[in-house]
Coordinates of C-alpha atoms in Angstrom, one line a residue:
Chain A
M8 CA 96.5 50.9 93.9
I9 CA 96.9 54.0 91.7
K10 CA 95.6 54.1 88.1
F11 CA 96.1 57.1 85.8
E12 CA 94.1 56.8 82.6
Q13 CA 94.8 59.6 80.1
V14 CA 94.9 62.1 83.0
G15 CA 95.3 65.7 81.9
K16 CA 95.5 68.9 84.0
R17 CA 95.0 72.3 82.5
Y18 CA 95.0 75.4 84.7
A19 CA 92.7 78.4 84.3
N20 CA 95.6 80.5 82.9
G21 CA 96.1 78.0 80.1
H22 CA 99.1 76.3 81.6
I23 CA 99.1 72.5 81.1
G24 CA 100.4 70.7 84.1
L25 CA 99.9 67.1 82.8
H26 CA 99.4 65.7 79.3
E27 CA 97.2 62.6 79.1
L28 CA 99.2 60.7 81.7
S29 CA 98.7 56.9 81.9
F30 CA 100.4 54.5 84.3
H31 CA 99.5 52.0 87.0
V32 CA 101.0 51.5 90.5
R33 CA 100.5 48.1 92.2
R34 CA 99.8 47.9 95.9
G35 CA 103.0 47.7 98.0
E36 CA 105.1 49.1 95.2
F37 CA 108.0 51.6 95.7
L38 CA 108.4 54.2 92.9
F39 CA 110.0 57.5 92.2
V40 CA 108.6 60.3 90.1
T41 CA 111.3 62.4 88.7
G42 CA 111.8 65.3 86.3
H43 CA 113.0 68.8 86.2
S44 CA 111.3 71.6 88.0
G45 CA 107.9 72.2 86.3
A46 CA 107.8 68.7 84.9
G47 CA 104.5 68.0 86.7
K48 CA 105.7 66.0 89.8
S49 CA 104.0 68.3 92.2
T50 CA 100.8 68.4 90.1
L51 CA 100.7 64.6 90.1
L52 CA 101.0 64.5 93.9
R53 CA 98.3 67.3 94.3
L54 CA 96.0 65.2 92.1
L55 CA 96.5 62.1 94.3
L56 CA 95.8 64.2 97.4
A57 CA 92.7 65.6 95.8
M58 CA 94.1 69.1 96.2
E59 CA 93.2 69.5 92.5
R60 CA 91.0 67.6 90.2
P61 CA 92.0 66.3 86.8
S62 CA 90.8 68.3 83.8
S63 CA 90.4 65.1 81.7
G64 CA 90.9 61.4 82.0
K65 CA 90.3 59.1 84.9
L66 CA 92.3 58.8 88.1
L67 CA 91.6 55.9 90.5
L68 CA 93.1 55.5 93.9
A69 CA 92.2 52.3 95.7
G70 CA 89.2 52.0 93.5
Q71 CA 88.0 55.5 94.1
D72 CA 87.6 57.8 91.2
L73 CA 89.3 61.1 92.2
S74 CA 88.0 62.8 89.1
H75 CA 84.5 62.9 90.6
I76 CA 85.3 62.9 94.4
T77 CA 83.1 65.2 96.4
N78 CA 84.5 67.8 98.9
A79 CA 83.0 65.8 101.8
Q80 CA 84.8 62.6 100.7
I81 CA 88.2 64.2 100.5
P82 CA 89.1 64.1 104.2
F83 CA 88.3 60.4 104.3
L84 CA 90.5 59.8 101.2
R85 CA 93.4 61.6 102.8
R86 CA 93.1 59.5 105.9
Q87 CA 94.3 56.6 103.8
I88 CA 97.3 58.6 102.6
G89 CA 100.4 59.7 104.5
V90 CA 102.2 62.8 103.2
V91 CA 105.8 63.9 103.7
F92 CA 106.7 67.4 102.7
Q93 CA 110.1 68.9 101.7
N94 CA 109.6 71.6 104.3
H95 CA 108.2 69.1 106.9
Q96 CA 105.1 71.2 107.7
L97 CA 105.5 70.6 111.4
L98 CA 103.7 72.6 114.0
F99 CA 106.3 74.3 116.2
D100 CA 103.9 75.2 119.0
R101 CA 103.4 71.5 119.7
S102 CA 105.7 68.8 120.9
V103 CA 107.1 66.1 118.6
F104 CA 104.6 63.7 120.2
D105 CA 101.6 66.0 119.5
N106 CA 102.7 66.5 115.9
V107 CA 102.8 62.8 115.3
A108 CA 99.6 62.3 117.1
L109 CA 97.6 64.7 115.0
P110 CA 96.3 62.2 112.4
L111 CA 95.2 59.9 115.2
Q112 CA 93.4 62.7 117.1
I113 CA 91.5 63.4 113.9
L114 CA 90.5 59.8 113.7
G115 CA 89.3 60.1 117.3
L116 CA 91.4 57.3 118.8
S117 CA 91.6 56.9 122.6
K118 CA 94.6 58.5 124.5
D119 CA 96.1 55.1 125.2
E120 CA 95.8 54.0 121.6
I121 CA 97.3 57.3 120.4
G122 CA 100.2 56.9 122.9
T123 CA 101.0 53.4 121.8
R124 CA 100.9 54.2 118.1
V125 CA 102.9 57.4 118.4
R126 CA 105.6 55.7 120.3
T127 CA 105.7 52.9 117.7
A128 CA 106.0 55.4 114.9
L129 CA 108.7 57.4 116.7
E130 CA 110.6 54.2 117.4
R131 CA 110.5 53.4 113.6
V132 CA 112.2 56.7 112.8
S133 CA 114.6 56.4 115.8
L134 CA 113.1 59.4 117.6
A135 CA 111.4 57.8 120.6
D136 CA 113.6 59.8 123.0
K137 CA 112.6 63.2 121.4
A138 CA 108.8 62.8 121.9
E139 CA 108.5 65.7 124.4
Q140 CA 110.8 68.1 122.6
S141 CA 109.7 70.8 120.3
P142 CA 110.4 70.2 116.6
G143 CA 112.3 73.5 116.6
D144 CA 114.9 71.9 118.9
L145 CA 115.6 69.1 116.3
S146 CA 118.0 69.0 113.4
T147 CA 116.6 69.2 109.8
G148 CA 117.0 65.5 109.4
Q149 CA 115.3 64.8 112.6
Q150 CA 112.4 67.1 111.7
Q151 CA 112.0 65.2 108.4
R152 CA 111.8 62.0 110.4
V153 CA 109.1 63.5 112.6
G154 CA 107.3 64.3 109.4
I155 CA 107.6 60.7 108.3
A156 CA 106.4 59.4 111.7
R157 CA 103.4 61.6 111.3
A158 CA 102.8 60.3 107.8
I159 CA 102.9 56.6 108.9
V160 CA 101.3 56.7 112.3
H161 CA 97.8 56.1 111.1
R162 CA 99.0 53.2 108.9
P163 CA 98.1 54.6 105.5
A164 CA 97.9 52.4 102.5
L165 CA 99.8 55.0 100.4
L166 CA 102.7 57.2 101.4
L167 CA 103.5 60.2 99.3
A168 CA 106.6 62.3 99.6
D169 CA 107.4 65.5 97.8
E170 CA 111.2 66.1 97.6
P171 CA 111.7 64.6 101.1
T172 CA 115.5 64.9 100.8
G173 CA 115.6 68.3 99.1
N174 CA 117.1 70.1 102.1
L175 CA 119.3 67.3 103.4
D176 CA 123.0 66.4 102.8
P177 CA 123.7 63.1 101.0
R178 CA 124.2 61.1 104.2
L179 CA 120.9 62.3 105.7
A180 CA 119.2 61.8 102.4
A181 CA 120.3 58.2 102.2
E182 CA 119.2 57.7 105.8
I183 CA 115.7 59.1 105.1
M184 CA 115.4 56.9 102.0
G185 CA 116.3 53.9 104.1
V186 CA 113.3 54.8 106.4
F187 CA 111.0 54.9 103.4
E188 CA 112.2 51.5 102.2
D189 CA 111.6 50.0 105.6
I190 CA 108.1 51.4 105.6
N191 CA 107.5 50.0 102.1
R192 CA 108.7 46.6 103.3
L193 CA 105.8 46.7 105.9
G194 CA 103.3 46.8 103.0
T195 CA 102.8 50.5 102.3
T196 CA 102.8 51.7 98.7
V197 CA 105.4 54.5 98.6
L198 CA 105.6 57.2 95.9
I199 CA 108.4 59.8 96.1
A200 CA 108.7 62.8 93.9
S201 CA 112.4 63.7 93.7
H202 CA 114.9 65.2 91.2
D203 CA 117.9 63.7 93.0
L204 CA 118.8 61.2 90.2
A205 CA 122.0 60.0 91.9
L206 CA 120.1 59.0 95.0
I207 CA 117.3 57.4 92.9
A208 CA 119.8 55.4 90.8
R209 CA 121.3 53.9 94.0
M210 CA 118.0 52.6 95.2
R211 CA 117.0 50.6 92.1
H212 CA 113.2 51.1 92.2
R213 CA 110.7 51.8 89.5
M214 CA 111.0 55.4 88.2
L215 CA 108.5 57.5 86.3
T216 CA 110.2 60.3 84.4
L217 CA 108.1 63.4 83.6
Q218 CA 109.0 66.2 81.2
R219 CA 106.7 69.2 80.7
G220 CA 103.8 67.2 81.9
R221 CA 104.4 64.2 79.7
L222 CA 105.5 60.7 80.9
I223 CA 108.7 60.0 79.0
G224 CA 110.1 57.1 81.0
D225 CA 108.8 54.2 83.1
G226 CA 111.2 51.7 84.3
E227 CA 113.8 50.7 87.0
A228 CA 116.3 53.4 87.8
A229 CA 119.7 52.5 86.3
Chain Q
M12 CA 122.9 50.6 107.0
S13 CA 121.9 53.8 108.7
A14 CA 121.4 54.2 112.4
T15 CA 117.7 55.0 111.8
R16 CA 116.9 51.7 110.1
M17 CA 114.1 49.8 111.7
P18 CA 114.1 46.2 113.0
P19 CA 112.5 43.6 110.8
P20 CA 108.7 44.0 110.4
Q21 CA 106.6 42.3 113.0
P22 CA 103.2 41.1 111.7
A23 CA 101.4 43.2 114.4
Q24 CA 103.2 46.3 113.3
R25 CA 102.6 46.0 109.6
V26 CA 101.4 49.3 108.1
G27 CA 98.0 48.7 106.6
A28 CA 97.7 45.4 108.3
A29 CA 94.5 44.7 110.3
P30 CA 94.9 45.8 113.9
K31 CA 94.7 43.5 116.8
K32 CA 91.3 43.1 118.5
S33 CA 92.3 45.5 121.2
E34 CA 93.2 48.2 118.7
S35 CA 90.9 50.9 117.7
P36 CA 89.7 50.7 114.1
T37 CA 91.2 52.7 111.3
P38 CA 89.7 53.7 108.0
G39 CA 90.8 50.4 106.4
D40 CA 89.1 48.3 109.1
D41 CA 85.6 46.8 109.1
G42 CA 84.2 50.0 110.4
P43 CA 84.0 51.6 113.8
S44 CA 81.2 50.8 116.2
F45 CA 78.7 53.4 117.2
T46 CA 80.2 53.4 120.7
H47 CA 83.6 54.0 119.3
Q48 CA 82.3 56.8 117.0
L49 CA 80.5 58.4 120.0
H50 CA 83.5 58.2 122.1
A51 CA 85.7 59.7 119.3
W52 CA 83.2 62.5 118.8
L53 CA 83.1 63.3 122.6
E54 CA 86.9 63.1 122.8
N55 CA 87.2 65.5 119.8
H56 CA 84.9 68.0 121.5
R57 CA 86.7 67.7 124.8
A58 CA 90.0 68.2 123.1
S59 CA 88.7 71.2 121.1
L60 CA 87.3 72.8 124.3
V61 CA 90.5 72.3 126.3
D62 CA 92.6 73.6 123.4
S63 CA 90.4 76.7 123.0
L64 CA 90.5 77.4 126.8
R65 CA 94.3 76.9 126.7
R66 CA 94.7 79.4 123.8
L67 CA 92.5 82.0 125.5
A68 CA 94.4 81.6 128.8
K69 CA 97.6 82.0 126.9
Q70 CA 96.6 85.6 126.0
P71 CA 94.7 86.6 129.2
I72 CA 94.8 90.4 128.6
G73 CA 93.8 90.2 124.9
S74 CA 91.0 87.7 125.7
F75 CA 89.7 89.8 128.6
F76 CA 89.6 93.0 126.5
T77 CA 87.7 91.2 123.7
C78 CA 85.2 90.0 126.3
L79 CA 85.0 93.5 127.8
V80 CA 84.3 95.1 124.4
M81 CA 81.5 92.5 123.8
A82 CA 80.2 93.0 127.4
V83 CA 79.9 96.8 127.0
A84 CA 78.1 96.3 123.7
L85 CA 75.8 93.8 125.3
S86 CA 75.1 95.7 128.5
L87 CA 74.0 98.9 126.7
P88 CA 70.8 97.6 125.2
M89 CA 70.2 95.2 128.1
G90 CA 70.7 98.1 130.6
L91 CA 68.3 100.3 128.7
A92 CA 65.8 97.4 128.5
L93 CA 66.1 97.0 132.3
L94 CA 65.6 100.7 132.8
L95 CA 62.5 100.6 130.6
D96 CA 61.2 97.7 132.8
N97 CA 61.7 99.9 135.8
V98 CA 59.9 102.8 134.1
E99 CA 57.0 100.4 133.4
R100 CA 57.0 99.4 137.0
L101 CA 57.0 103.1 137.9
G102 CA 54.1 103.3 135.4
V103 CA 52.0 101.4 137.9
S104 CA 52.0 104.6 140.0
W105 CA 51.7 106.7 136.8
Q106 CA 48.6 104.7 136.1
R107 CA 47.0 106.7 138.8
A108 CA 47.2 109.6 136.4
A109 CA 44.9 107.5 134.2
Q110 CA 42.3 107.1 136.9
I111 CA 38.9 108.4 136.2
S112 CA 37.3 110.6 138.8
L113 CA 33.5 110.4 139.0
F114 CA 32.3 113.4 140.8
M115 CA 28.8 112.7 142.2
Q116 CA 26.0 115.1 142.5
I117 CA 26.3 117.1 145.7
D118 CA 23.1 115.5 147.2
A119 CA 24.2 111.9 146.5
T120 CA 24.2 109.9 149.7
D121 CA 26.9 107.6 151.0
A122 CA 24.7 104.5 150.4
Q123 CA 24.2 105.6 146.8
G124 CA 27.9 106.2 146.3
Q125 CA 28.8 102.7 147.8
A126 CA 26.2 101.0 145.6
L127 CA 27.5 102.7 142.5
R128 CA 31.1 101.8 143.5
E129 CA 30.2 98.1 143.7
Q130 CA 28.4 98.3 140.3
I131 CA 31.5 99.9 138.7
A132 CA 34.0 97.5 140.4
A133 CA 32.2 94.6 138.8
M134 CA 32.8 95.9 135.3
D135 CA 35.3 93.9 133.2
D136 CA 37.5 96.8 132.2
V137 CA 37.8 98.2 135.7
E138 CA 40.7 97.2 138.0
E139 CA 39.5 98.9 141.1
A140 CA 36.9 101.4 142.3
E141 CA 37.2 103.4 145.5
W142 CA 34.4 105.5 147.1
I143 CA 35.5 108.8 148.8
S144 CA 32.7 110.3 150.8
R145 CA 32.2 114.0 151.0
E146 CA 33.5 114.0 154.6
Q147 CA 36.7 112.0 153.6
A148 CA 37.2 114.4 150.6
L149 CA 37.0 117.4 152.9
S150 CA 39.3 115.9 155.5
E151 CA 41.9 115.0 152.9
F152 CA 41.7 118.4 151.3
Q153 CA 42.1 120.1 154.7
Q154 CA 45.3 118.1 155.4
Q155 CA 46.8 118.4 151.9
S156 CA 45.9 122.0 151.1
G157 CA 47.0 123.6 154.3
L158 CA 43.7 125.5 154.4
G159 CA 42.3 123.5 157.2
E160 CA 41.3 126.5 159.5
A161 CA 39.8 128.4 156.6
L162 CA 37.7 125.5 155.4
K163 CA 36.3 125.1 158.9
E164 CA 34.7 128.5 158.5
L165 CA 32.6 127.4 155.6
P166 CA 28.9 126.8 156.5
D167 CA 28.6 123.6 154.3
N168 CA 31.0 121.0 152.9
P169 CA 31.4 122.2 149.2
L170 CA 33.0 118.9 148.0
P171 CA 31.0 116.2 146.3
G172 CA 31.6 112.5 146.9
V173 CA 33.9 110.9 144.4
I174 CA 34.4 107.4 143.0
V175 CA 38.0 106.9 141.8
V176 CA 38.1 104.3 139.1
T177 CA 41.3 102.5 138.1
P178 CA 40.9 101.0 134.6
Q179 CA 42.4 97.7 133.6
Q180 CA 44.3 99.1 130.6
V181 CA 46.2 102.4 130.0
D182 CA 44.9 102.9 126.5
K183 CA 43.6 106.2 125.2
V184 CA 40.7 104.8 123.2
A185 CA 39.6 102.3 125.8
L186 CA 39.9 104.9 128.6
E187 CA 37.7 107.4 126.7
A188 CA 35.1 104.8 126.0
L189 CA 35.0 103.9 129.7
R190 CA 34.8 107.5 130.8
L191 CA 31.8 108.1 128.5
R192 CA 30.0 105.0 129.9
L193 CA 30.7 106.0 133.5
A194 CA 29.5 109.5 132.8
E195 CA 26.1 108.1 131.9
L196 CA 25.6 106.3 135.3
P197 CA 23.0 107.7 137.6
R198 CA 23.9 110.4 140.1
V199 CA 27.2 111.1 138.3
Q200 CA 27.8 114.8 137.8
Q201 CA 31.0 114.6 135.9
A202 CA 33.6 112.0 134.8
Q203 CA 37.1 113.4 134.5
L204 CA 40.2 111.8 132.9
D205 CA 43.6 113.3 132.4
L206 CA 44.5 111.8 129.0
L207 CA 47.5 113.9 128.4
W208 CA 49.6 112.0 131.0
V209 CA 48.4 108.7 129.7
E210 CA 49.4 109.6 126.1
R211 CA 52.8 110.9 127.3
L212 CA 53.5 107.7 129.2
S213 CA 52.4 105.5 126.4
A214 CA 54.4 107.5 123.8
M215 CA 57.5 107.5 126.0
L216 CA 57.4 103.8 126.6
K217 CA 56.9 103.1 122.9
L218 CA 59.7 105.4 122.0
G219 CA 62.0 103.7 124.6
E220 CA 61.1 100.2 123.4
R221 CA 61.8 101.2 119.7
F222 CA 65.0 102.8 120.7
V223 CA 66.2 99.8 122.6
F224 CA 65.2 97.5 119.7
G225 CA 67.1 99.6 117.2
L226 CA 70.1 99.8 119.5
T227 CA 70.0 96.1 120.1
L228 CA 70.0 95.3 116.4
L229 CA 73.0 97.7 115.8
L230 CA 74.9 96.3 118.7
V231 CA 74.2 92.7 117.7
M232 CA 75.7 93.4 114.3
A233 CA 78.7 95.1 116.0
L234 CA 79.1 92.1 118.3
L235 CA 79.1 89.7 115.3
L236 CA 81.7 91.8 113.6
V237 CA 83.9 91.9 116.8
I238 CA 83.7 88.2 117.3
G239 CA 84.1 87.5 113.6
N240 CA 87.2 89.6 113.4
T241 CA 88.7 88.1 116.5
I242 CA 88.1 84.6 115.2
R243 CA 89.5 85.6 111.8
L244 CA 92.7 86.6 113.5
H245 CA 92.9 83.3 115.3
I246 CA 92.3 81.5 112.0
E247 CA 95.1 83.6 110.4
N248 CA 97.5 82.7 113.2
R249 CA 96.7 79.0 112.8
R250 CA 96.7 78.9 109.0
T251 CA 99.6 76.4 108.7
E252 CA 98.0 74.2 111.3
I253 CA 94.7 74.2 109.5
E254 CA 96.3 73.3 106.2
V255 CA 98.2 70.4 107.8
I256 CA 95.0 69.2 109.5
K257 CA 93.2 69.2 106.2
L258 CA 96.1 67.4 104.5
V259 CA 96.0 64.6 107.1
G260 CA 92.3 64.1 106.8
G261 CA 90.6 66.6 109.1
T262 CA 87.1 67.4 108.0
D263 CA 85.7 71.0 107.9
S264 CA 83.8 70.3 111.1
Y265 CA 87.0 69.2 112.8
V266 CA 88.7 72.4 111.7
R267 CA 85.7 74.5 112.6
R268 CA 85.2 73.0 116.1
P269 CA 87.9 74.8 118.1
F270 CA 86.9 78.1 116.6
L271 CA 83.3 77.6 117.5
Y272 CA 84.3 76.7 121.1
M273 CA 86.4 79.9 121.1
G274 CA 83.5 82.0 120.0
T275 CA 81.2 80.4 122.5
L276 CA 83.8 81.0 125.3
Y277 CA 84.2 84.6 124.3
G278 CA 80.4 84.9 124.4
L279 CA 80.2 83.3 127.8
G280 CA 82.9 85.5 129.2
A281 CA 81.2 88.6 127.7
G282 CA 77.8 87.6 129.1
L283 CA 79.2 87.1 132.6
L284 CA 81.0 90.4 132.4
A285 CA 77.9 92.2 131.1
W286 CA 75.8 90.7 133.9
L287 CA 78.4 92.0 136.4
L288 CA 78.5 95.4 134.8
L289 CA 74.7 95.7 134.8
A290 CA 74.3 94.6 138.4
Y291 CA 77.0 97.0 139.5
G292 CA 75.8 99.8 137.3
L293 CA 72.1 99.5 138.4
G294 CA 73.2 99.4 142.0
W295 CA 75.3 102.5 141.6
L296 CA 72.4 104.3 139.8
N297 CA 69.9 103.2 142.4
D298 CA 71.3 105.4 145.2
A299 CA 70.5 108.5 143.1
V300 CA 67.1 107.2 142.0
V301 CA 66.1 106.5 145.6
R302 CA 67.1 110.0 146.6
L303 CA 65.2 111.5 143.7
A304 CA 62.1 109.4 144.3
G305 CA 62.2 110.3 148.0
L306 CA 61.9 114.0 147.0
Y307 CA 58.6 113.1 145.3
G308 CA 57.4 111.2 148.3
S309 CA 57.9 107.8 146.6
D310 CA 59.7 104.7 147.8
F311 CA 60.5 103.7 144.3
A312 CA 63.8 101.9 143.8
L313 CA 65.4 100.3 140.8
A314 CA 65.2 96.5 140.6
G315 CA 68.5 94.7 140.0
V316 CA 69.1 92.3 137.2
P317 CA 66.5 89.5 137.5
I318 CA 68.0 86.0 137.4
A319 CA 65.9 85.2 134.3
D320 CA 67.1 88.3 132.5
G321 CA 70.7 87.6 133.5
L322 CA 70.4 84.0 132.2
S323 CA 68.8 85.3 128.9
L324 CA 71.7 87.7 128.6
L325 CA 74.2 84.9 129.1
L326 CA 72.4 82.6 126.6
G327 CA 72.2 85.5 124.1
A328 CA 75.9 86.3 124.5
V329 CA 76.9 82.6 124.1
L330 CA 74.7 82.3 121.0
L331 CA 76.1 85.5 119.5
G332 CA 79.7 84.2 120.1
Y333 CA 78.8 80.9 118.5
I334 CA 77.1 82.5 115.5
G335 CA 79.8 85.1 115.0
A336 CA 82.5 82.4 115.1
W337 CA 80.5 80.2 112.7
L338 CA 80.1 83.0 110.2
A339 CA 83.8 83.9 110.4
V340 CA 84.9 80.3 109.9
A341 CA 82.4 79.7 107.1
R342 CA 83.7 82.8 105.4
H343 CA 87.4 81.9 105.7
L344 CA 87.4 78.0 105.6
S345 CA 87.2 77.8 101.9
E346 CA 90.3 80.0 101.7
L347 CA 92.2 77.6 103.8
A348 CA 92.6 74.8 101.3
P349 CA 96.1 73.3 101.5
R350 CA 98.5 74.9 99.1

């Protein structure tokens, strides 16, 4: 599903985001990327979302080489990915329903199809009864679940999450992680960047550890 | 187990699994049909149009004033162009000043005058030729000069017969050439042309046309800036939304579309307002023009905004709105990459 081959990222100011990173993620896998602030977690996610391009090496996502992807191909790549942000990135002038429907509207699905899929996605995150509310009326945990519903509504092959539990208390964090596991069980590859080692340890999934842009650990969280 | 955990996965609900036949295709499917793509494209356009209308309606005063500013900028050159058209229409009567008067020899007969008139009227560069006999000339002079009684005292009619020639074109060189040719005709004593009026008319019209052209260029640029700046503000207000749209797979054209509709709607509103302003403005001006023309014995009146001109104005405004929005979005779209 994901293949990093000696992938490096050097910025214009000389800062090195990633050092010759190599690893492989199988389809349907659930893994964490962890490390301190500045370790390269966000850079890794940005490369997968084609927000940045590798400076060296080869990065393959579902067989597509992201090192040489054209600007015109990027939107179509992103339609195969779901993204969950720490700050939710919800649109507060739209209802929960409309926020979740956004990826489907971009795909140009019919109203009926959008309605069905949005309701299914909201049911999966237990927010079916909040569809008509504004995200601003929801709690932080509920907002994060809206973000997750938006990320899975178009049935992506890969789900990326950047510190999805960063702002949540331990109980809510565990709840959100449970939702990710459920999504993973449905066949979606899930990659979560997080520095919450205690939470990661409880979940016993594969964990990549980054330090200053280098991969220093790859194995099941203990 | 948390309260938010889902029920066990159902095959039909599997993320990434192939959808049922009734479901619309997703990027991972075999590929959408042409009908589906067309429907999706139309649906996107409809949604963009409705969304743009909704956003404009949400700020009715701001939207109205933007349209009004554009309308004023549009109506200035268009109003001047319409006034120029009216002056050109007035020029039909001014063209009389470009008529060539052929004064016949005093002993030329009516029959000779009529024959010559027919010969002149048949010329290619002559619009019309009118024979005024000595008697007619005297009668008109008596009526117009107020010297009727005094003229009756004269032993003979002192006025010659005249052929009044209206040329096809009001052009200095062509008129002078025609005058020289007519002066050579038999029984013609003198061929007279008042070129000064013709030159003045021609120069004034050319100046007016150039002024309107220059003003139009300036105001078109101003309009593009107005619409560009308005769209830029809309883009700034929707920055987060655009970034999210791009992150979930929205193409540049998808992002651009609502702004293009917005620019087009601004243009449409401005065009309609400009049409209204011009129609009302010309109507208001017409009262004074009719009064002034009446003092000169003319029934001249300003024509309103012709339908064709109004539609051109509307089309031009819509195009300007679209182009202004396109330029603004093209300028700012690259800055809106997700961060």
